[in-house]
PDB file of C-alpha atoms in Angstrom:
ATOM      1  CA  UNK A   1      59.425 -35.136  -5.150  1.00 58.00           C
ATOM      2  CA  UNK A   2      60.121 -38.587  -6.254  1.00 62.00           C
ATOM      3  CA  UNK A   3      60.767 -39.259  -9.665  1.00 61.00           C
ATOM      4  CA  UNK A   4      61.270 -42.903 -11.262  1.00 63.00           C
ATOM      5  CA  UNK A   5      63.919 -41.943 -13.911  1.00 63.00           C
ATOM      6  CA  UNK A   6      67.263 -40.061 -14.119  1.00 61.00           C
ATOM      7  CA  UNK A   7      66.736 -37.562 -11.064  1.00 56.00           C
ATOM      8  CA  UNK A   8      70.070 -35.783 -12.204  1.00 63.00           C
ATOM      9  CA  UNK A   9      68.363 -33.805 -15.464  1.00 64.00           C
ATOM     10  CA  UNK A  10      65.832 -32.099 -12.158  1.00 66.00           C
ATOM     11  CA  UNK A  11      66.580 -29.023 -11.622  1.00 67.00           C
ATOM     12  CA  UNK A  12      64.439 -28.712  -8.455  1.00 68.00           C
ATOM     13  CA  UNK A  13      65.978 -29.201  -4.661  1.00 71.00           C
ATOM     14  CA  UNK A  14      64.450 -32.703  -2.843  1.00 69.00           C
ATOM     15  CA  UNK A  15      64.482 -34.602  -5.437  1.00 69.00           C
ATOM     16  CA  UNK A  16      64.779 -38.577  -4.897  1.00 68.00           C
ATOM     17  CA  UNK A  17      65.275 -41.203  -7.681  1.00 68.00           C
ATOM     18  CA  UNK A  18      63.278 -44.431  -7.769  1.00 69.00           C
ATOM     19  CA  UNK A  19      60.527 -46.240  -7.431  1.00 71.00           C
ATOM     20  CA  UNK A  20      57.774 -44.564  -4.703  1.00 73.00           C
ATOM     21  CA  UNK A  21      56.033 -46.565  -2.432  1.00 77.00           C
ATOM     22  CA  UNK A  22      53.290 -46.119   0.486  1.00 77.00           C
ATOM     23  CA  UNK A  23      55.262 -46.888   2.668  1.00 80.00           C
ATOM     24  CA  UNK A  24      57.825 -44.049   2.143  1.00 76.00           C
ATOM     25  CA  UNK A  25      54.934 -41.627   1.467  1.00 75.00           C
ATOM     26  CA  UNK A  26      53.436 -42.791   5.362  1.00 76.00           C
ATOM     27  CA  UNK A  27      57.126 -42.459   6.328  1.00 75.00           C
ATOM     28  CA  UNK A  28      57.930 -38.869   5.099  1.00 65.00           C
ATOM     29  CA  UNK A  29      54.835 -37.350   5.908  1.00 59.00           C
ATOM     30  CA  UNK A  30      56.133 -35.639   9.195  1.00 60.00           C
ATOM     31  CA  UNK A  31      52.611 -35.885  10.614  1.00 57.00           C
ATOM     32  CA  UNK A  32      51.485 -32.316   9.461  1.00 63.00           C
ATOM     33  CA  UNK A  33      47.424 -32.574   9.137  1.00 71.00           C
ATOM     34  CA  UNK A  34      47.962 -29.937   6.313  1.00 78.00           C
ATOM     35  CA  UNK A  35      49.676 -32.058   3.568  1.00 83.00           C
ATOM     36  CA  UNK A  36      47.747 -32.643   0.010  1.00 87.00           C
ATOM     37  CA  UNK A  37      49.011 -35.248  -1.827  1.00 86.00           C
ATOM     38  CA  UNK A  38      49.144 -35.250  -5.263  1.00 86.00           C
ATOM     39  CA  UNK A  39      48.831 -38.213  -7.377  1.00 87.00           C
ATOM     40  CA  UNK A  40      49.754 -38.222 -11.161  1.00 83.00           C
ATOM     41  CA  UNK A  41      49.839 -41.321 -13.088  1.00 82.00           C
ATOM     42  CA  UNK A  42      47.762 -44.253 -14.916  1.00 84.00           C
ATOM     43  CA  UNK A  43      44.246 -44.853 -13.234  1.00 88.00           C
ATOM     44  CA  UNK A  44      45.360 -48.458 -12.053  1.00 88.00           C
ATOM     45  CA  UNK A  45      48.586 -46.870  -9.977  1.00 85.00           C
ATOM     46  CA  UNK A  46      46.175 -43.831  -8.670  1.00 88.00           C
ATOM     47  CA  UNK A  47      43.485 -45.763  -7.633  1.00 92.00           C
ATOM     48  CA  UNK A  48      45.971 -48.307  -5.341  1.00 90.00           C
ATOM     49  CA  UNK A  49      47.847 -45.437  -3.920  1.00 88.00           C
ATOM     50  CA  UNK A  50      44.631 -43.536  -2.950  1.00 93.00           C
ATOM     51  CA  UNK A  51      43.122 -46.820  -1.827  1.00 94.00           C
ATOM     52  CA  UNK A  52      46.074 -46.854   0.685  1.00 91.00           C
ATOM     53  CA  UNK A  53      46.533 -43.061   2.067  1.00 90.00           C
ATOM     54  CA  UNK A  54      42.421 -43.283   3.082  1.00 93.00           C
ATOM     55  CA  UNK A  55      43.203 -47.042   4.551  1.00 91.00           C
ATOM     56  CA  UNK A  56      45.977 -45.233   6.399  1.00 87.00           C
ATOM     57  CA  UNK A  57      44.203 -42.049   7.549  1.00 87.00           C
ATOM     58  CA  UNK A  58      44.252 -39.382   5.224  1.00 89.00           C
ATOM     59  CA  UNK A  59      41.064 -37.820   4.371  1.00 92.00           C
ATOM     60  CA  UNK A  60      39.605 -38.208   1.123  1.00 93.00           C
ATOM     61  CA  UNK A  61      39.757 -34.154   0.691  1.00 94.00           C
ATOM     62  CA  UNK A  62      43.987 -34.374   1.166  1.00 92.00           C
ATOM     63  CA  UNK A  63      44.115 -36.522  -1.935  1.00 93.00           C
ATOM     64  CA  UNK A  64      44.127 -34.430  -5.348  1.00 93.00           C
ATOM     65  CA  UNK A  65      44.374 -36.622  -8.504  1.00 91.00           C
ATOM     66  CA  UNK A  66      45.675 -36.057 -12.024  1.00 84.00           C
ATOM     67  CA  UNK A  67      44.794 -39.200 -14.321  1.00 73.00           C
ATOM     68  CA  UNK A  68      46.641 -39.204 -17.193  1.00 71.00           C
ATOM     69  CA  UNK A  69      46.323 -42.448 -19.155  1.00 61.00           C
TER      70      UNK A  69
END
């Protein structure tokens, strides 16, 4: 779980603070072909993000989204 702000007020385990990226999202994948991942966030963000799992291999059906702007 990454979360831009003050990870500290979490109360969940794996939390990391800061910005997320692609990159660490192709990084900590682990290669397991059974990961979903979940996108929450303004259209412009979700639509760049998904844009770049499919350009790096994950299936359109992996990629859940949650628009919220």
């Amino acid at each position: 779980i990454y979360i831009e702000r003050d990870s500290n007020k979490c109360n969940l385990n794996n939390v990391t603070n800061g910005m997320l990226s692609i990159e660490t999202i192709m990084t900590d994948k682990s290669n397991n072909q059974d990961l979903i991942y979940y996108l929450s966030g303004p259209p412009k963000m979700i639509l760049s993000f998904s844009e770049e799992l499919i350009r790096n291999g994950i299936l359109k059906n992996k990629i859940m989204i949650d628009e919220w702007e």
